[in-house]
Amino acid sequence: MNLRKSLSDGLKSLIPIIALLVIWEITSRTIRVMSIFVPPPSVDLLALYHGIVSLEYFVLIWETLQRMFTAYFLAAAIAIPIGLFLGWNLRAYKVFEPLIEALRVIPSVAWIAPAIIFFGLSGTSVVFVTFYALFWLFLVFSLYGVLSIDKLALLSFKTVRAKKRDIFTKLIVPGSMVNVAAALRQGIAVAFIVTISGEMLLSVDGLGYFLLESERIFAYSSIYATLILLSILGYSLTKIAILVEERFTLKWAIESGIRIG
């Protein structure tokens, strides 16, 4: 029964997509000028097919995802522990709060110029800019995850004179996991967007670079084929992140018995 419902819901969700493609196809073929600059989806999907068969898109996807996840895991490994520590140690947080607030409001794209100076037009520059965007997202979510822990739970640990290590591992980490999970999920979308944007300006390969290069050589069908691919890839990554959050991280936080809020 659940399988039938899932299939039914899945088919219903395809209706708006199919409707959009049909309208796009008819409009593009009806208006001649539009067909030049916005080729019909049948042409774009054919270009996408050729790119996949020739393995060109697989190489581009690998280059993009490699940079994206390098920045993602590096930012998570550094920012989350710092955020948990600062949320736990309010004295340290008050010392670093002005610096944190001053740096995190700077858009990641503003660091493109320094990235070019230090790393040139390279994948490292893309990783740096993406890392910067993710670092503050992970740090702030982790920090406020600790601050949102029930004060009574914290007081109960202190009442029994629990060691600081036990408080941190048995209360702080599990109690902030909901916020951390939300940050990790949102981080996938942020990492994907910033990586593609960075490749358009800082790289000589990857999906972002290929998209911009297609515009430069007037390969319009390749532009929209790449946009379709980005949509599918971004949607898939987001769905996977949600699945991981629901099945593992949130489940673990709930089973830990920690009350959040």
mmCIF file of C-alpha atoms in Angstrom:
data_model
loop_
_atom_site.group_PDB
_atom_site.id
_atom_site.type_symbol
_atom_site.label_atom_id
_atom_site.label_comp_id
_atom_site.label_asym_id
_atom_site.label_seq_id
_atom_site.Cartn_x
_atom_site.Cartn_y
_atom_site.Cartn_z
ATOM 1 C CA MET A 1 0.000 0.000 0.000
ATOM 2 C CA ASN A 2 2.800 2.391 0.922
ATOM 3 C CA LEU A 3 4.612 1.499 -2.298
ATOM 4 C CA ARG A 4 1.528 2.305 -4.369
ATOM 5 C CA LYS A 5 1.075 5.608 -2.553
ATOM 6 C CA SER A 6 4.735 6.504 -3.093
ATOM 7 C CA LEU A 7 4.476 5.696 -6.801
ATOM 8 C CA SER A 8 1.257 7.687 -7.070
ATOM 9 C CA ASP A 9 2.803 10.696 -5.328
ATOM 10 C CA GLY A 10 5.898 10.390 -7.507
ATOM 11 C CA LEU A 11 3.852 10.376 -10.700
ATOM 12 C CA LYS A 12 1.819 13.371 -9.525
ATOM 13 C CA SER A 13 5.005 15.322 -8.829
ATOM 14 C CA LEU A 14 6.076 14.736 -12.443
ATOM 15 C CA ILE A 15 3.000 16.504 -13.830
ATOM 16 C CA PRO A 16 4.313 20.092 -13.339
ATOM 17 C CA ILE A 17 7.687 19.107 -14.832
ATOM 18 C CA ILE A 18 6.097 17.507 -17.895
ATOM 19 C CA ALA A 19 3.768 20.502 -18.295
ATOM 20 C CA LEU A 20 6.736 22.882 -18.185
ATOM 21 C CA LEU A 21 8.627 20.852 -20.794
ATOM 22 C CA VAL A 22 5.588 20.742 -23.100
ATOM 23 C CA ILE A 23 5.027 24.509 -22.831
ATOM 24 C CA TRP A 24 8.742 25.094 -23.380
ATOM 25 C CA GLU A 25 8.781 22.812 -26.449
ATOM 26 C CA ILE A 26 5.728 24.418 -28.053
ATOM 27 C CA THR A 27 6.833 27.988 -27.315
ATOM 28 C CA SER A 28 10.366 27.438 -28.569
ATOM 29 C CA ARG A 29 9.206 25.854 -31.819
ATOM 30 C CA THR A 30 6.497 28.466 -32.362
ATOM 31 C CA ILE A 31 8.650 31.567 -31.813
ATOM 32 C CA ARG A 32 11.571 31.336 -34.248
ATOM 33 C CA VAL A 33 13.812 33.826 -32.448
ATOM 34 C CA MET A 34 13.350 31.966 -29.187
ATOM 35 C CA SER A 35 14.291 28.654 -30.817
ATOM 36 C CA ILE A 36 17.759 30.074 -31.498
ATOM 37 C CA PHE A 37 18.541 31.347 -28.013
ATOM 38 C CA VAL A 38 16.336 28.913 -26.072
ATOM 39 C CA PRO A 39 16.300 25.616 -27.994
ATOM 40 C CA PRO A 40 13.371 23.265 -27.310
ATOM 41 C CA PRO A 41 13.918 20.696 -24.544
ATOM 42 C CA SER A 42 13.947 17.853 -27.086
ATOM 43 C CA VAL A 43 17.125 19.356 -28.578
ATOM 44 C CA ASP A 44 18.617 20.081 -25.156
ATOM 45 C CA LEU A 45 17.919 16.571 -23.875
ATOM 46 C CA LEU A 46 19.556 15.156 -27.003
ATOM 47 C CA ALA A 47 22.652 17.263 -26.266
ATOM 48 C CA LEU A 48 22.566 15.977 -22.692
ATOM 49 C CA TYR A 49 22.352 12.403 -23.959
ATOM 50 C CA HIS A 50 25.361 12.859 -26.250
ATOM 51 C CA GLY A 51 27.338 14.417 -23.396
ATOM 52 C CA ILE A 52 26.556 11.450 -21.156
ATOM 53 C CA VAL A 53 27.287 8.821 -23.825
ATOM 54 C CA SER A 54 30.616 10.464 -24.653
ATOM 55 C CA LEU A 55 31.434 10.461 -20.901
ATOM 56 C CA GLU A 56 32.148 14.200 -21.092
ATOM 57 C CA TYR A 57 29.565 14.999 -18.442
ATOM 58 C CA PHE A 58 30.838 12.257 -16.138
ATOM 59 C CA VAL A 59 34.283 13.881 -16.122
ATOM 60 C CA LEU A 60 32.752 17.293 -15.432
ATOM 61 C CA ILE A 61 30.547 15.913 -12.642
ATOM 62 C CA TRP A 62 33.537 14.219 -11.022
ATOM 63 C CA GLU A 63 35.576 17.441 -11.086
ATOM 64 C CA THR A 64 32.728 19.449 -9.565
ATOM 65 C CA LEU A 65 31.726 16.951 -6.876
ATOM 66 C CA GLN A 66 35.345 16.396 -5.882
ATOM 67 C CA ARG A 67 35.743 20.102 -5.100
ATOM 68 C CA MET A 68 32.336 20.367 -3.504
ATOM 69 C CA PHE A 69 32.801 17.498 -1.066
ATOM 70 C CA THR A 70 36.406 18.426 -0.282
ATOM 71 C CA ALA A 71 35.187 21.819 0.931
ATOM 72 C CA TYR A 72 32.113 20.267 2.586
ATOM 73 C CA PHE A 73 33.897 17.671 4.712
ATOM 74 C CA LEU A 74 36.800 19.976 5.507
ATOM 75 C CA ALA A 75 34.434 22.704 6.724
ATOM 76 C CA ALA A 76 32.369 20.210 8.736
ATOM 77 C CA ALA A 77 35.447 18.680 10.371
ATOM 78 C CA ILE A 78 36.749 22.081 11.490
ATOM 79 C CA ALA A 79 33.667 24.250 12.060
ATOM 80 C CA ILE A 80 31.375 21.837 13.917
ATOM 81 C CA PRO A 81 33.809 21.050 16.784
ATOM 82 C CA ILE A 82 34.588 24.767 17.129
ATOM 83 C CA GLY A 83 30.878 25.605 17.196
ATOM 84 C CA LEU A 84 30.180 22.957 19.839
ATOM 85 C CA PHE A 85 33.056 24.200 21.980
ATOM 86 C CA LEU A 86 32.022 27.860 21.753
ATOM 87 C CA GLY A 87 28.414 26.982 22.557
ATOM 88 C CA TRP A 88 29.581 25.037 25.591
ATOM 89 C CA ASN A 89 32.117 27.633 26.745
ATOM 90 C CA LEU A 90 30.260 30.953 26.776
ATOM 91 C CA ARG A 91 33.318 32.850 27.978
ATOM 92 C CA ALA A 92 35.226 31.815 24.880
ATOM 93 C CA TYR A 93 32.206 32.623 22.714
ATOM 94 C CA LYS A 94 31.972 36.174 24.083
ATOM 95 C CA VAL A 95 35.654 36.697 23.285
ATOM 96 C CA PHE A 96 35.325 35.478 19.694
ATOM 97 C CA GLU A 97 31.791 36.729 18.976
ATOM 98 C CA PRO A 98 32.846 40.078 17.398
ATOM 99 C CA LEU A 99 35.327 38.308 15.118
ATOM 100 C CA ILE A 100 32.793 35.647 14.133
ATOM 101 C CA GLU A 101 30.066 38.175 13.366
ATOM 102 C CA ALA A 102 32.471 40.406 11.427
ATOM 103 C CA LEU A 103 33.734 37.586 9.210
ATOM 104 C CA ARG A 104 30.579 35.588 8.600
ATOM 105 C CA VAL A 105 28.690 38.540 7.075
ATOM 106 C CA ILE A 106 31.253 38.811 4.267
ATOM 107 C CA PRO A 107 29.795 37.052 1.185
ATOM 108 C CA SER A 108 31.872 34.109 0.035
ATOM 109 C CA VAL A 109 32.018 35.594 -3.486
ATOM 110 C CA ALA A 110 33.853 38.599 -2.025
ATOM 111 C CA TRP A 111 36.793 36.262 -1.429
ATOM 112 C CA ILE A 112 37.145 35.521 -5.141
ATOM 113 C CA ALA A 113 39.774 38.250 -5.576
ATOM 114 C CA PRO A 114 41.992 37.023 -2.691
ATOM 115 C CA ALA A 115 41.494 33.443 -3.919
ATOM 116 C CA ILE A 116 42.841 34.385 -7.352
ATOM 117 C CA ILE A 117 45.799 36.201 -5.764
ATOM 118 C CA PHE A 118 46.825 33.233 -3.628
ATOM 119 C CA PHE A 119 45.691 30.217 -5.670
ATOM 120 C CA GLY A 120 45.151 31.532 -9.206
ATOM 121 C CA LEU A 121 42.466 30.161 -11.518
ATOM 122 C CA SER A 122 42.329 26.659 -10.098
ATOM 123 C CA GLY A 123 40.207 24.115 -8.313
ATOM 124 C CA THR A 124 41.861 25.142 -5.044
ATOM 125 C CA SER A 125 40.316 28.609 -5.366
ATOM 126 C CA VAL A 126 36.874 27.043 -5.808
ATOM 127 C CA VAL A 127 37.397 24.844 -2.742
ATOM 128 C CA PHE A 128 38.521 27.861 -0.707
ATOM 129 C CA VAL A 129 35.459 29.972 -1.567
ATOM 130 C CA THR A 130 33.086 27.046 -0.965
ATOM 131 C CA PHE A 131 34.817 26.204 2.314
ATOM 132 C CA TYR A 132 34.375 29.781 3.503
ATOM 133 C CA ALA A 133 30.631 29.737 2.810
ATOM 134 C CA LEU A 134 30.165 26.403 4.589
ATOM 135 C CA PHE A 135 32.423 27.125 7.552
ATOM 136 C CA TRP A 136 30.194 29.819 9.028
ATOM 137 C CA LEU A 137 27.010 27.892 8.303
ATOM 138 C CA PHE A 138 28.281 24.848 10.203
ATOM 139 C CA LEU A 139 29.819 26.868 13.029
ATOM 140 C CA VAL A 140 26.741 29.001 13.757
ATOM 141 C CA PHE A 141 24.280 26.094 13.558
ATOM 142 C CA SER A 142 26.458 24.002 15.880
ATOM 143 C CA LEU A 143 26.890 26.866 18.317
ATOM 144 C CA TYR A 144 23.176 27.595 18.569
ATOM 145 C CA GLY A 145 22.476 23.877 18.745
ATOM 146 C CA VAL A 146 24.338 23.806 22.045
ATOM 147 C CA LEU A 147 22.617 26.974 23.270
ATOM 148 C CA SER A 148 19.205 25.410 22.529
ATOM 149 C CA ILE A 149 19.781 22.427 24.840
ATOM 150 C CA ASP A 150 17.315 22.205 27.709
ATOM 151 C CA LYS A 151 18.822 23.987 30.712
ATOM 152 C CA LEU A 152 17.224 21.476 33.097
ATOM 153 C CA ALA A 153 19.104 18.649 31.400
ATOM 154 C CA LEU A 154 22.347 20.554 31.813
ATOM 155 C CA LEU A 155 21.526 21.321 35.440
ATOM 156 C CA SER A 156 20.792 17.653 36.157
ATOM 157 C CA PHE A 157 24.241 16.674 34.886
ATOM 158 C CA LYS A 158 25.868 19.311 37.065
ATOM 159 C CA THR A 159 23.797 18.258 40.074
ATOM 160 C CA VAL A 160 25.262 14.758 40.022
ATOM 161 C CA ARG A 161 28.705 16.320 39.544
ATOM 162 C CA ALA A 162 29.273 14.753 36.167
ATOM 163 C CA LYS A 163 32.683 15.271 34.620
ATOM 164 C CA LYS A 164 32.996 17.932 31.939
ATOM 165 C CA ARG A 165 33.987 15.252 29.464
ATOM 166 C CA ASP A 166 30.788 13.303 30.183
ATOM 167 C CA ILE A 167 28.667 16.447 29.901
ATOM 168 C CA PHE A 168 30.187 17.215 26.517
ATOM 169 C CA THR A 169 29.962 13.703 25.056
ATOM 170 C CA LYS A 170 26.646 12.613 26.606
ATOM 171 C CA LEU A 171 24.697 15.877 26.537
ATOM 172 C CA ILE A 172 26.260 18.606 24.407
ATOM 173 C CA VAL A 173 26.998 16.520 21.317
ATOM 174 C CA PRO A 174 23.716 14.518 21.206
ATOM 175 C CA GLY A 175 21.647 17.534 22.240
ATOM 176 C CA SER A 176 22.966 19.716 19.440
ATOM 177 C CA MET A 177 22.696 17.007 16.793
ATOM 178 C CA VAL A 178 19.367 18.256 15.408
ATOM 179 C CA ASN A 179 20.943 21.610 14.553
ATOM 180 C CA VAL A 180 24.090 19.978 13.225
ATOM 181 C CA ALA A 181 21.996 17.691 11.026
ATOM 182 C CA ALA A 182 20.085 20.680 9.652
ATOM 183 C CA ALA A 183 23.366 22.444 8.902
ATOM 184 C CA LEU A 184 24.779 19.407 7.115
ATOM 185 C CA ARG A 185 21.617 19.097 5.025
ATOM 186 C CA GLN A 186 21.534 22.775 4.079
ATOM 187 C CA GLY A 187 25.266 22.656 3.506
ATOM 188 C CA ILE A 188 24.810 20.291 0.565
ATOM 189 C CA ALA A 189 22.722 22.849 -1.335
ATOM 190 C CA VAL A 190 25.019 25.729 -0.363
ATOM 191 C CA ALA A 191 28.130 23.764 -1.345
ATOM 192 C CA PHE A 192 26.636 22.818 -4.708
ATOM 193 C CA ILE A 193 25.572 26.378 -5.550
ATOM 194 C CA VAL A 194 28.831 28.018 -4.466
ATOM 195 C CA THR A 195 30.971 25.375 -6.188
ATOM 196 C CA ILE A 196 29.190 25.858 -9.519
ATOM 197 C CA SER A 197 29.386 29.646 -9.166
ATOM 198 C CA GLY A 198 33.056 29.430 -8.240
ATOM 199 C CA GLU A 199 33.865 27.247 -11.233
ATOM 200 C CA MET A 200 32.320 29.826 -13.549
ATOM 201 C CA LEU A 201 34.803 32.440 -12.328
ATOM 202 C CA LEU A 202 37.786 30.624 -10.855
ATOM 203 C CA SER A 203 38.266 27.351 -12.703
ATOM 204 C CA VAL A 204 39.159 25.995 -16.127
ATOM 205 C CA ASP A 205 37.115 22.812 -15.780
ATOM 206 C CA GLY A 206 34.030 21.449 -14.038
ATOM 207 C CA LEU A 207 30.330 21.943 -14.735
ATOM 208 C CA GLY A 208 30.356 25.652 -13.902
ATOM 209 C CA TYR A 209 33.213 26.359 -16.296
ATOM 210 C CA PHE A 210 31.616 24.228 -19.022
ATOM 211 C CA LEU A 211 28.352 26.155 -18.651
ATOM 212 C CA LEU A 212 30.068 29.514 -19.093
ATOM 213 C CA GLU A 213 32.266 28.226 -21.915
ATOM 214 C CA SER A 214 29.160 26.989 -23.765
ATOM 215 C CA GLU A 215 27.788 30.531 -23.647
ATOM 216 C CA ARG A 216 31.044 31.944 -25.012
ATOM 217 C CA ILE A 217 30.975 29.669 -28.069
ATOM 218 C CA PHE A 218 27.197 30.115 -28.548
ATOM 219 C CA ALA A 219 26.451 26.424 -27.880
ATOM 220 C CA TYR A 220 22.964 27.166 -26.594
ATOM 221 C CA SER A 221 21.757 23.569 -26.485
ATOM 222 C CA SER A 222 24.769 22.698 -24.292
ATOM 223 C CA ILE A 223 23.872 25.552 -21.936
ATOM 224 C CA TYR A 224 20.366 24.253 -21.293
ATOM 225 C CA ALA A 225 21.506 20.631 -21.270
ATOM 226 C CA THR A 226 23.941 21.538 -18.490
ATOM 227 C CA LEU A 227 21.244 23.463 -16.615
ATOM 228 C CA ILE A 228 18.982 20.407 -16.776
ATOM 229 C CA LEU A 229 21.840 18.250 -15.514
ATOM 230 C CA LEU A 230 22.540 20.688 -12.667
ATOM 231 C CA SER A 231 18.878 20.592 -11.688
ATOM 232 C CA ILE A 232 18.822 16.787 -11.598
ATOM 233 C CA LEU A 233 22.144 16.557 -9.778
ATOM 234 C CA GLY A 234 21.277 19.229 -7.208
ATOM 235 C CA TYR A 235 17.869 17.695 -6.533
ATOM 236 C CA SER A 236 19.381 14.231 -6.103
ATOM 237 C CA LEU A 237 22.049 15.463 -3.690
ATOM 238 C CA THR A 238 19.447 17.306 -1.612
ATOM 239 C CA LYS A 239 17.189 14.249 -1.440
ATOM 240 C CA ILE A 240 20.099 12.060 -0.367
ATOM 241 C CA ALA A 241 21.008 14.582 2.344
ATOM 242 C CA ILE A 242 17.420 14.589 3.647
ATOM 243 C CA LEU A 243 17.351 10.785 3.647
ATOM 244 C CA VAL A 244 20.586 10.599 5.623
ATOM 245 C CA GLU A 245 19.307 13.201 8.085
ATOM 246 C CA GLU A 246 16.023 11.390 8.688
ATOM 247 C CA ARG A 247 17.370 7.843 8.905
ATOM 248 C CA PHE A 248 20.571 8.351 10.835
ATOM 249 C CA THR A 249 21.355 11.669 12.478
ATOM 250 C CA LEU A 250 17.932 12.714 13.774
ATOM 251 C CA LYS A 251 17.083 9.161 14.778
ATOM 252 C CA TRP A 252 20.294 8.962 16.802
ATOM 253 C CA ALA A 253 19.585 12.289 18.513
ATOM 254 C CA ILE A 254 16.032 11.254 19.429
ATOM 255 C CA GLU A 255 17.081 7.828 20.704
ATOM 256 C CA SER A 256 19.698 9.475 22.912
ATOM 257 C CA GLY A 257 16.843 10.741 25.075
ATOM 258 C CA ILE A 258 17.997 14.356 25.026
ATOM 259 C CA ARG A 259 15.272 16.958 25.130
ATOM 260 C CA ILE A 260 15.868 19.790 22.669
ATOM 261 C CA GLY A 261 14.580 23.352 23.118
#
